PDB file of C-alpha atoms and ligand atoms in Angstrom:
ATOM      1  CA  MET A   1     253.692 288.632 145.121  1.00 57.00           C
ATOM      2  CA  LYS A   2     254.339 292.340 145.273  1.00 63.00           C
ATOM      3  CA  LYS A   3     257.024 293.749 143.036  1.00 74.00           C
ATOM      4  CA  THR A   4     259.639 295.896 144.740  1.00 84.00           C
ATOM      5  CA  LYS A   5     259.631 299.440 143.393  1.00 89.00           C
ATOM      6  CA  LYS A   6     262.721 300.711 141.662  1.00 93.00           C
ATOM      7  CA  TRP A   7     263.789 304.332 141.340  1.00 95.00           C
ATOM      8  CA  TYR A   8     262.649 304.401 137.733  1.00 95.00           C
ATOM      9  CA  ASP A   9     259.106 303.448 138.666  1.00 95.00           C
ATOM     10  CA  TYR A  10     258.650 307.067 139.707  1.00 97.00           C
ATOM     11  CA  LEU A  11     259.644 308.641 136.402  1.00 97.00           C
ATOM     12  CA  TRP A  12     256.008 309.605 135.747  1.00 97.00           C
ATOM     13  CA  ILE A  13     256.768 312.506 138.091  1.00 98.00           C
ATOM     14  CA  TRP A  14     259.376 313.666 135.577  1.00 97.00           C
ATOM     15  CA  SER A  15     256.676 313.992 132.907  1.00 97.00           C
ATOM     16  CA  ILE A  16     254.612 316.303 135.097  1.00 98.00           C
ATOM     17  CA  LEU A  17     257.703 318.233 136.172  1.00 98.00           C
ATOM     18  CA  TYR A  18     258.756 318.737 132.547  1.00 98.00           C
ATOM     19  CA  PHE A  19     255.508 320.432 131.539  1.00 97.00           C
ATOM     20  CA  THR A  20     255.429 322.480 134.749  1.00 97.00           C
ATOM     21  CA  LEU A  21     258.965 323.779 134.225  1.00 97.00           C
ATOM     22  CA  GLY A  22     258.228 324.619 130.578  1.00 97.00           C
ATOM     23  CA  PHE A  23     255.084 326.440 131.625  1.00 97.00           C
ATOM     24  CA  PHE A  24     257.154 328.892 133.641  1.00 96.00           C
ATOM     25  CA  ASN A  25     260.300 328.957 131.538  1.00 97.00           C
ATOM     26  CA  ILE A  26     260.214 327.611 128.009  1.00 97.00           C
ATOM     27  CA  ILE A  27     263.964 327.007 127.875  1.00 97.00           C
ATOM     28  CA  PHE A  28     263.410 323.929 130.063  1.00 97.00           C
ATOM     29  CA  ALA A  29     261.786 322.378 126.973  1.00 97.00           C
ATOM     30  CA  TRP A  30     265.291 321.408 125.879  1.00 98.00           C
ATOM     31  CA  LEU A  31     265.334 318.804 128.676  1.00 97.00           C
ATOM     32  CA  GLY A  32     262.840 316.853 126.567  1.00 96.00           C
ATOM     33  CA  MET A  33     265.716 315.969 124.258  1.00 96.00           C
ATOM     34  CA  ILE A  34     266.649 313.380 126.885  1.00 96.00           C
ATOM     35  CA  ASP A  35     263.393 311.547 126.069  1.00 95.00           C
ATOM     36  CA  PHE A  36     264.330 311.685 122.402  1.00 94.00           C
ATOM     37  CA  LEU A  37     267.940 310.588 122.533  1.00 97.00           C
ATOM     38  CA  VAL A  38     268.031 308.068 125.405  1.00 98.00           C
ATOM     39  CA  PRO A  39     265.525 305.574 123.861  1.00 98.00           C
ATOM     40  CA  ILE A  40     267.362 305.602 120.524  1.00 97.00           C
ATOM     41  CA  LEU A  41     270.719 305.244 122.250  1.00 98.00           C
ATOM     42  CA  ILE A  42     269.520 302.314 124.375  1.00 98.00           C
ATOM     43  CA  ALA A  43     267.887 300.573 121.393  1.00 97.00           C
ATOM     44  CA  GLY A  44     270.960 301.158 119.230  1.00 97.00           C
ATOM     45  CA  VAL A  45     273.518 300.036 121.804  1.00 97.00           C
ATOM     46  CA  SER A  46     271.671 297.373 123.833  1.00 96.00           C
ATOM     47  CA  GLY A  47     269.112 296.262 121.247  1.00 96.00           C
ATOM     48  CA  ASN A  48     266.127 296.471 123.568  1.00 97.00           C
ATOM     49  CA  LYS A  49     263.280 298.750 124.566  1.00 97.00           C
ATOM     50  CA  PHE A  50     264.415 299.259 128.154  1.00 97.00           C
ATOM     51  CA  PHE A  51     263.324 302.878 127.807  1.00 98.00           C
ATOM     52  CA  CYS A  52     259.697 302.051 126.869  1.00 97.00           C
ATOM     53  CA  ASN A  53     259.589 299.142 129.275  1.00 97.00           C
ATOM     54  CA  HIS A  54     260.999 300.919 132.323  1.00 96.00           C
ATOM     55  CA  LEU A  55     262.123 304.512 131.857  1.00 97.00           C
ATOM     56  CA  CYS A  56     259.369 306.301 129.982  1.00 97.00           C
ATOM     57  CA  GLY A  57     257.627 308.767 132.277  1.00 97.00           C
ATOM     58  CA  ARG A  58     254.858 309.349 129.767  1.00 97.00           C
ATOM     59  CA  GLY A  59     253.918 305.682 129.488  1.00 97.00           C
ATOM     60  CA  GLN A  60     253.932 305.437 133.278  1.00 97.00           C
ATOM     61  CA  LEU A  61     251.774 308.553 133.571  1.00 98.00           C
ATOM     62  CA  PHE A  62     249.166 307.071 131.218  1.00 97.00           C
ATOM     63  CA  THR A  63     249.128 303.884 133.320  1.00 96.00           C
ATOM     64  CA  LYS A  64     248.812 305.928 136.526  1.00 96.00           C
ATOM     65  CA  ILE A  65     245.958 308.119 135.290  1.00 97.00           C
ATOM     66  CA  GLY A  66     244.243 305.578 133.067  1.00 97.00           C
ATOM     67  CA  ASN A  67     244.639 302.400 135.064  1.00 94.00           C
ATOM     68  CA  ASP A  68     245.288 303.331 138.700  1.00 94.00           C
ATOM     69  CA  LEU A  69     242.992 306.389 138.752  1.00 97.00           C
ATOM     70  CA  LYS A  70     240.512 304.650 136.427  1.00 96.00           C
ATOM     71  CA  CYS A  71     240.300 307.572 134.007  1.00 97.00           C
ATOM     72  CA  SER A  72     240.302 305.270 131.003  1.00 97.00           C
ATOM     73  CA  ARG A  73     237.245 303.561 129.539  1.00 97.00           C
ATOM     74  CA  ASN A  74     239.644 300.643 128.992  1.00 96.00           C
ATOM     75  CA  LYS A  75     237.960 299.770 125.708  1.00 97.00           C
ATOM     76  CA  LYS A  76     239.635 298.032 122.812  1.00 96.00           C
ATOM     77  CA  ALA A  77     241.234 300.583 120.488  1.00 97.00           C
ATOM     78  CA  PRO A  78     240.371 300.572 116.761  1.00 97.00           C
ATOM     79  CA  TYR A  79     242.342 297.854 115.022  1.00 96.00           C
ATOM     80  CA  PHE A  80     244.117 300.228 112.625  1.00 97.00           C
ATOM     81  CA  LEU A  81     245.891 302.169 115.419  1.00 97.00           C
ATOM     82  CA  ALA A  82     248.380 299.343 115.950  1.00 96.00           C
ATOM     83  CA  SER A  83     248.650 298.503 112.259  1.00 97.00           C
ATOM     84  CA  LYS A  84     251.953 298.903 110.452  1.00 96.00           C
ATOM     85  CA  TRP A  85     250.756 301.455 107.914  1.00 97.00           C
ATOM     86  CA  PHE A  86     249.289 303.725 110.574  1.00 98.00           C
ATOM     87  CA  ARG A  87     252.306 303.442 112.881  1.00 98.00           C
ATOM     88  CA  TYR A  88     254.829 304.134 110.132  1.00 98.00           C
ATOM     89  CA  GLY A  89     252.583 306.767 108.553  1.00 98.00           C
ATOM     90  CA  PHE A  90     252.379 308.600 111.860  1.00 98.00           C
ATOM     91  CA  LEU A  91     256.132 308.251 112.327  1.00 98.00           C
ATOM     92  CA  ILE A  92     256.769 309.866 108.921  1.00 98.00           C
ATOM     93  CA  PHE A  93     254.274 312.644 109.686  1.00 98.00           C
ATOM     94  CA  PHE A  94     255.878 313.229 113.088  1.00 97.00           C
ATOM     95  CA  LEU A  95     259.396 313.350 111.673  1.00 97.00           C
ATOM     96  CA  THR A  96     258.262 315.744 108.929  1.00 97.00           C
ATOM     97  CA  MET A  97     256.785 318.088 111.542  1.00 97.00           C
ATOM     98  CA  PHE A  98     259.974 317.747 113.583  1.00 97.00           C
ATOM     99  CA  GLY A  99     262.013 318.681 110.502  1.00 97.00           C
ATOM    100  CA  ASN A 100     259.745 321.659 109.911  1.00 97.00           C
ATOM    101  CA  MET A 101     260.338 322.783 113.496  1.00 97.00           C
ATOM    102  CA  VAL A 102     264.100 322.510 113.048  1.00 97.00           C
ATOM    103  CA  PHE A 103     263.800 324.550 109.823  1.00 98.00           C
ATOM    104  CA  GLN A 104     261.879 327.280 111.690  1.00 97.00           C
ATOM    105  CA  THR A 105     264.704 327.344 114.234  1.00 97.00           C
ATOM    106  CA  TYR A 106     267.196 327.689 111.394  1.00 98.00           C
ATOM    107  CA  LEU A 107     265.259 330.614 109.896  1.00 97.00           C
ATOM    108  CA  VAL A 108     265.313 332.425 113.237  1.00 96.00           C
ATOM    109  CA  ALA A 109     269.026 331.684 113.665  1.00 96.00           C
ATOM    110  CA  ALA A 110     269.719 333.039 110.169  1.00 96.00           C
ATOM    111  CA  GLY A 111     267.721 336.177 110.877  1.00 94.00           C
ATOM    112  CA  ALA A 112     265.150 335.328 108.193  1.00 94.00           C
ATOM    113  CA  ALA A 113     262.272 335.014 110.673  1.00 95.00           C
ATOM    114  CA  ASN A 114     261.327 336.476 114.014  1.00 95.00           C
ATOM    115  CA  LEU A 115     260.996 334.552 117.246  1.00 95.00           C
ATOM    116  CA  ARG A 116     257.382 333.501 117.782  1.00 93.00           C
ATOM    117  CA  GLU A 117     256.474 333.138 121.438  1.00 94.00           C
ATOM    118  CA  VAL A 118     253.630 330.713 120.862  1.00 95.00           C
ATOM    119  CA  VAL A 119     252.955 327.070 121.555  1.00 96.00           C
ATOM    120  CA  LYS A 120     251.317 325.365 118.582  1.00 96.00           C
ATOM    121  CA  LEU A 121     248.898 322.641 119.634  1.00 96.00           C
ATOM    122  CA  PHE A 122     248.051 319.765 117.275  1.00 96.00           C
ATOM    123  CA  TRP A 123     250.284 321.497 114.696  1.00 95.00           C
ATOM    124  CA  THR A 124     247.431 323.954 114.146  1.00 95.00           C
ATOM    125  CA  PHE A 125     246.265 326.047 117.107  1.00 96.00           C
ATOM    126  CA  LYS A 126     248.602 328.825 118.204  1.00 95.00           C
ATOM    127  CA  VAL A 127     248.439 329.487 121.941  1.00 95.00           C
ATOM    128  CA  PRO A 128     250.231 332.623 123.238  1.00 93.00           C
ATOM    129  CA  TRP A 129     252.937 331.534 125.701  1.00 93.00           C
ATOM    130  CA  ASP A 130     254.897 334.762 126.114  1.00 90.00           C
ATOM    131  CA  TRP A 131     255.008 334.689 129.929  1.00 92.00           C
ATOM    132  CA  ALA A 132     257.417 331.762 129.741  1.00 93.00           C
ATOM    133  CA  TYR A 133     260.175 333.738 128.055  1.00 91.00           C
ATOM    134  CA  THR A 134     261.859 337.088 128.584  1.00 88.00           C
ATOM    135  CA  ALA A 135     263.283 338.486 125.368  1.00 86.00           C
ATOM    136  CA  GLY A 136     267.049 338.586 125.369  1.00 85.00           C
ATOM    137  CA  LEU A 137     267.410 335.844 127.989  1.00 88.00           C
ATOM    138  CA  THR A 138     269.225 333.742 125.447  1.00 92.00           C
ATOM    139  CA  GLN A 139     269.687 333.626 121.677  1.00 94.00           C
ATOM    140  CA  ASP A 140     266.428 333.731 119.738  1.00 95.00           C
ATOM    141  CA  TRP A 141     266.962 330.401 117.968  1.00 97.00           C
ATOM    142  CA  ILE A 142     267.427 328.622 121.311  1.00 97.00           C
ATOM    143  CA  ALA A 143     264.089 330.038 122.446  1.00 97.00           C
ATOM    144  CA  GLN A 144     262.436 329.232 119.088  1.00 97.00           C
ATOM    145  CA  TYR A 145     263.497 325.591 119.353  1.00 97.00           C
ATOM    146  CA  SER A 146     262.148 325.521 122.922  1.00 97.00           C
ATOM    147  CA  PHE A 147     258.703 326.732 121.834  1.00 97.00           C
ATOM    148  CA  GLY A 148     258.680 324.254 118.937  1.00 97.00           C
ATOM    149  CA  PHE A 149     259.832 321.305 120.998  1.00 98.00           C
ATOM    150  CA  TYR A 150     257.459 322.072 123.871  1.00 98.00           C
ATOM    151  CA  SER A 151     254.604 322.232 121.335  1.00 98.00           C
ATOM    152  CA  LEU A 152     255.558 318.785 120.051  1.00 97.00           C
ATOM    153  CA  MET A 153     255.782 317.294 123.536  1.00 97.00           C
ATOM    154  CA  LEU A 154     252.525 318.869 124.712  1.00 97.00           C
ATOM    155  CA  THR A 155     250.643 317.891 121.556  1.00 98.00           C
ATOM    156  CA  SER A 156     251.764 314.276 121.736  1.00 97.00           C
ATOM    157  CA  THR A 157     250.888 314.082 125.428  1.00 98.00           C
ATOM    158  CA  LEU A 158     247.440 315.542 124.767  1.00 98.00           C
ATOM    159  CA  ILE A 159     246.817 313.029 121.969  1.00 98.00           C
ATOM    160  CA  GLY A 160     248.029 310.339 124.373  1.00 98.00           C
ATOM    161  CA  LEU A 161     245.615 311.511 127.066  1.00 98.00           C
ATOM    162  CA  ILE A 162     242.686 311.583 124.635  1.00 98.00           C
ATOM    163  CA  VAL A 163     243.286 308.016 123.439  1.00 98.00           C
ATOM    164  CA  MET A 164     243.981 306.994 127.057  1.00 98.00           C
ATOM    165  CA  VAL A 165     240.472 308.141 128.044  1.00 98.00           C
ATOM    166  CA  LEU A 166     238.785 306.676 124.968  1.00 98.00           C
ATOM    167  CA  TYR A 167     240.558 303.337 124.796  1.00 98.00           C
ATOM    168  CA  LYS A 168     243.228 301.516 126.847  1.00 98.00           C
ATOM    169  CA  PRO A 169     245.507 303.561 129.146  1.00 98.00           C
ATOM    170  CA  ARG A 170     248.561 303.144 126.935  1.00 98.00           C
ATOM    171  CA  THR A 171     246.940 303.298 123.499  1.00 98.00           C
ATOM    172  CA  TRP A 172     249.354 306.118 122.599  1.00 98.00           C
ATOM    173  CA  CYS A 173     252.192 303.576 122.830  1.00 98.00           C
ATOM    174  CA  THR A 174     250.801 301.669 119.857  1.00 98.00           C
ATOM    175  CA  PHE A 175     251.638 304.538 117.484  1.00 98.00           C
ATOM    176  CA  CYS A 176     254.128 306.610 119.510  1.00 98.00           C
ATOM    177  CA  PRO A 177     256.910 307.574 117.078  1.00 98.00           C
ATOM    178  CA  MET A 178     259.634 306.849 119.649  1.00 98.00           C
ATOM    179  CA  GLY A 179     258.151 303.422 120.301  1.00 98.00           C
ATOM    180  CA  THR A 180     257.903 302.630 116.585  1.00 98.00           C
ATOM    181  CA  MET A 181     261.442 303.832 115.934  1.00 98.00           C
ATOM    182  CA  THR A 182     263.014 301.929 118.813  1.00 98.00           C
ATOM    183  CA  GLN A 183     261.139 298.720 117.973  1.00 98.00           C
ATOM    184  CA  GLU A 184     262.349 298.999 114.372  1.00 97.00           C
ATOM    185  CA  ILE A 185     265.941 299.513 115.547  1.00 97.00           C
ATOM    186  CA  CYS A 186     265.634 296.393 117.726  1.00 98.00           C
ATOM    187  CA  LYS A 187     264.128 294.388 114.858  1.00 97.00           C
ATOM    188  CA  ILE A 188     266.956 295.419 112.549  1.00 96.00           C
ATOM    189  CA  LYS A 189     269.521 294.572 115.233  1.00 94.00           C
ATOM    190  CA  HIS A 190     267.975 291.165 115.800  1.00 94.00           C
ATOM    191  CA  ARG A 191     266.940 290.797 112.137  1.00 83.00           C
ATOM    192  CA  LYS A 192     263.285 289.993 112.792  1.00 65.00           C
TER     193      LYS A 192
ATOM    194  CA  MET B   1     251.994 267.812 141.613  1.00 40.00           C
ATOM    195  CA  SER B   2     253.324 271.270 140.880  1.00 46.00           C
ATOM    196  CA  GLU B   3     250.871 274.140 141.223  1.00 50.00           C
ATOM    197  CA  ASN B   4     251.163 275.150 137.590  1.00 57.00           C
ATOM    198  CA  LYS B   5     249.853 271.823 136.311  1.00 61.00           C
ATOM    199  CA  MET B   6     246.496 272.768 137.782  1.00 69.00           C
ATOM    200  CA  ILE B   7     246.425 275.986 135.826  1.00 73.00           C
ATOM    201  CA  LYS B   8     244.454 275.552 132.672  1.00 83.00           C
ATOM    202  CA  LYS B   9     245.015 278.889 130.940  1.00 92.00           C
ATOM    203  CA  ARG B  10     247.885 280.912 129.656  1.00 94.00           C
ATOM    204  CA  ALA B  11     248.592 284.127 127.793  1.00 96.00           C
ATOM    205  CA  VAL B  12     249.565 283.988 124.123  1.00 97.00           C
ATOM    206  CA  VAL B  13     251.067 286.970 122.301  1.00 97.00           C
ATOM    207  CA  ASP B  14     250.437 287.764 118.637  1.00 97.00           C
ATOM    208  CA  SER B  15     253.976 288.902 117.847  1.00 95.00           C
ATOM    209  CA  ARG B  16     252.937 290.448 114.524  1.00 95.00           C
ATOM    210  CA  ARG B  17     250.859 293.099 116.276  1.00 96.00           C
ATOM    211  CA  CYS B  18     252.868 293.543 119.481  1.00 98.00           C
ATOM    212  CA  VAL B  19     254.462 297.003 119.727  1.00 98.00           C
ATOM    213  CA  ALA B  20     256.834 295.963 122.545  1.00 98.00           C
ATOM    214  CA  CYS B  21     255.622 298.717 124.870  1.00 98.00           C
ATOM    215  CA  GLY B  22     255.921 296.586 128.004  1.00 97.00           C
ATOM    216  CA  ALA B  23     252.545 297.520 129.474  1.00 97.00           C
ATOM    217  CA  CYS B  24     251.907 293.792 129.978  1.00 97.00           C
ATOM    218  CA  MET B  25     255.094 293.210 131.970  1.00 95.00           C
ATOM    219  CA  ALA B  26     254.299 296.190 134.188  1.00 93.00           C
ATOM    220  CA  VAL B  27     251.067 294.558 135.373  1.00 94.00           C
ATOM    221  CA  CYS B  28     252.021 290.872 135.415  1.00 96.00           C
ATOM    222  CA  PRO B  29     252.091 289.875 139.091  1.00 95.00           C
ATOM    223  CA  ILE B  30     254.733 287.185 138.597  1.00 95.00           C
ATOM    224  CA  GLN B  31     256.934 288.545 135.812  1.00 94.00           C
ATOM    225  CA  ALA B  32     255.824 285.804 133.458  1.00 97.00           C
ATOM    226  CA  VAL B  33     255.813 288.141 130.470  1.00 97.00           C
ATOM    227  CA  THR B  34     258.829 290.154 129.327  1.00 97.00           C
ATOM    228  CA  VAL B  35     260.039 292.022 126.252  1.00 97.00           C
ATOM    229  CA  PRO B  36     263.572 290.637 126.131  1.00 94.00           C
ATOM    230  CA  ASP B  37     264.820 292.001 122.808  1.00 94.00           C
ATOM    231  CA  GLY B  38     262.578 294.984 122.117  1.00 96.00           C
ATOM    232  CA  CYS B  39     260.838 293.190 119.254  1.00 97.00           C
ATOM    233  CA  PHE B  40     257.803 291.670 120.971  1.00 97.00           C
ATOM    234  CA  ALA B  41     256.616 290.315 124.306  1.00 98.00           C
ATOM    235  CA  ARG B  42     257.187 286.703 125.286  1.00 97.00           C
ATOM    236  CA  VAL B  43     255.294 284.675 127.851  1.00 97.00           C
ATOM    237  CA  GLN B  44     257.013 282.020 129.926  1.00 95.00           C
ATOM    238  CA  GLU B  45     254.392 279.336 129.759  1.00 90.00           C
ATOM    239  CA  GLU B  46     255.588 277.472 132.836  1.00 91.00           C
ATOM    240  CA  ARG B  47     255.215 280.610 134.955  1.00 94.00           C
ATOM    241  CA  CYS B  48     252.032 282.138 133.538  1.00 95.00           C
ATOM    242  CA  VAL B  49     248.927 281.555 135.632  1.00 94.00           C
ATOM    243  CA  GLY B  50     246.525 282.860 132.985  1.00 95.00           C
ATOM    244  CA  CYS B  51     245.163 285.648 135.161  1.00 96.00           C
ATOM    245  CA  GLY B  52     244.523 287.883 132.150  1.00 96.00           C
ATOM    246  CA  ARG B  53     245.920 291.137 133.535  1.00 96.00           C
ATOM    247  CA  CYS B  54     248.316 291.517 130.619  1.00 97.00           C
ATOM    248  CA  SER B  55     245.582 290.920 128.092  1.00 97.00           C
ATOM    249  CA  ASN B  56     243.370 293.484 129.802  1.00 96.00           C
ATOM    250  CA  ILE B  57     245.998 296.243 129.674  1.00 96.00           C
ATOM    251  CA  CYS B  58     247.570 295.508 126.258  1.00 98.00           C
ATOM    252  CA  PRO B  59     246.868 298.544 124.059  1.00 98.00           C
ATOM    253  CA  ALA B  60     247.425 296.626 120.837  1.00 98.00           C
ATOM    254  CA  GLY B  61     244.943 293.915 121.809  1.00 97.00           C
ATOM    255  CA  CYS B  62     247.469 291.261 120.926  1.00 96.00           C
ATOM    256  CA  ILE B  63     247.312 289.007 124.005  1.00 97.00           C
ATOM    257  CA  SER B  64     244.775 286.209 124.149  1.00 96.00           C
ATOM    258  CA  ILE B  65     244.110 284.003 127.130  1.00 96.00           C
ATOM    259  CA  LEU B  66     243.823 280.481 125.822  1.00 94.00           C
ATOM    260  CA  GLU B  67     243.361 277.031 127.249  1.00 89.00           C
ATOM    261  CA  LYS B  68     246.753 275.382 127.617  1.00 78.00           C
ATOM    262  CA  GLY B  69     247.607 273.337 124.557  1.00 71.00           C
ATOM    263  CA  GLN B  70     244.883 275.079 122.566  1.00 69.00           C
ATOM    264  CA  GLU B  71     247.262 276.981 120.336  1.00 60.00           C
ATOM    265  CA  GLU B  72     250.986 277.346 119.943  1.00 53.00           C
ATOM    266  CA  GLN B  73     252.575 280.758 120.591  1.00 46.00           C
ATOM    267  CA  ARG B  74     252.695 282.589 117.268  1.00 48.00           C
TER     268      ARG B  74
HETATM  269  S1  LIG C   1     255.899 303.910 123.169  1.00 83.06           S
HETATM  270 FE1  LIG C   1     256.364 306.099 123.524  1.00 83.06          FE
HETATM  271  S2  LIG C   1     255.070 306.737 125.246  1.00 83.06           S
HETATM  272 FE2  LIG C   1     255.039 304.501 125.160  1.00 83.06          FE
HETATM  273  S3  LIG C   1     256.625 303.872 126.584  1.00 83.06           S
HETATM  274 FE3  LIG C   1     257.617 304.000 124.555  1.00 83.06          FE
HETATM  275  S4  LIG C   1     258.415 306.074 124.368  1.00 83.06           S
HETATM  276 FE4  LIG C   1     257.000 306.038 126.085  1.00 83.06          FE
HETATM  277  S1  LIG C   2     251.226 295.201 126.242  1.00 83.06           S
HETATM  278 FE1  LIG C   2     250.724 294.220 124.269  1.00 83.06          FE
HETATM  279  S2  LIG C   2     251.734 295.484 122.739  1.00 83.06           S
HETATM  280 FE2  LIG C   2     252.655 296.006 124.715  1.00 83.06          FE
HETATM  281  S3  LIG C   2     254.451 294.631 124.879  1.00 83.06           S
HETATM  282 FE3  LIG C   2     252.755 293.600 125.887  1.00 83.06          FE
HETATM  283  S4  LIG C   2     251.874 292.301 124.291  1.00 83.06           S
HETATM  284 FE4  LIG C   2     253.130 293.794 123.254  1.00 83.06          FE
HETATM  285  S1  LIG C   3     248.110 285.977 132.158  1.00 83.06           S
HETATM  286 FE1  LIG C   3     248.719 286.841 134.166  1.00 83.06          FE
HETATM  287  S2  LIG C   3     250.463 285.571 134.788  1.00 83.06           S
HETATM  288 FE2  LIG C   3     250.190 285.218 132.593  1.00 83.06          FE
HETATM  289  S3  LIG C   3     251.582 286.671 131.636  1.00 83.06           S
HETATM  290 FE3  LIG C   3     249.563 287.654 131.745  1.00 83.06          FE
HETATM  291  S4  LIG C   3     249.601 288.834 133.653  1.00 83.06           S
HETATM  292 FE4  LIG C   3     251.307 287.374 133.746  1.00 83.06          FE
END
């Protein structure tokens, strides 16, 4: 029995579009906030993971590349990746780095730091990205947040692609901070 | 005799390790597995045909394909 496709089955295209837009103009990085707020909102209001289960372009992209295009070894991932301590540890690390990024934005807004037109990969490697922004286009802090947020999105997608190739297509989902957070919200809502 | 009585296997989810990602429900050909409350996946035993697609895709490795009656869903 073939499932009928819904509009949201094509959201993997959104993932590709997001990175393409941000490549040419970093301000588009702000659109990624949708992927941050919508899952939490859905989990908080409806008490389910409709976002992960149907709306997440990234999860769909990993299935497309890993499963449909057979770019995944489809091997069992190490046991610890789906363990509680690793998932929550990674969530804390991710939120700390997010907080750090917000603080950088604050420093630029307060005039205590200059705008840095770089994308930081894996929280370590600075990649010049100056073609994606023309100075003065908007306020510096708006641009700083864009570079920071794009770095976060790109880094997590790259980690996701690496574990997709090495293990199962959606291995990233086992420790994805959004997935961990939304599942916890649902568990609290349903007291499980 | 209904078709499902002839089916000997079914999927069983280890709810303690399930991350509720929904990868299983995306590949199940008959929507026998769902993540109804965002906590963990559930298999409808009477629908499941034990094909193993969900178990093959599950990134947390928490779906086993067992003989019917072999073990209760955890
Ligand atoms: S766990 Fe993360 S990547 Fe996976 S479907 Fe949910 S939000 Fe998307
Ligand atoms: S694929 Fe595995 S981890 Fe994801 S919802 Fe299904 S049983 Fe849970
Ligand atoms: S074993 Fe097959 S029919 Fe049963 S839940 Fe998994 S994918 Fe669906």
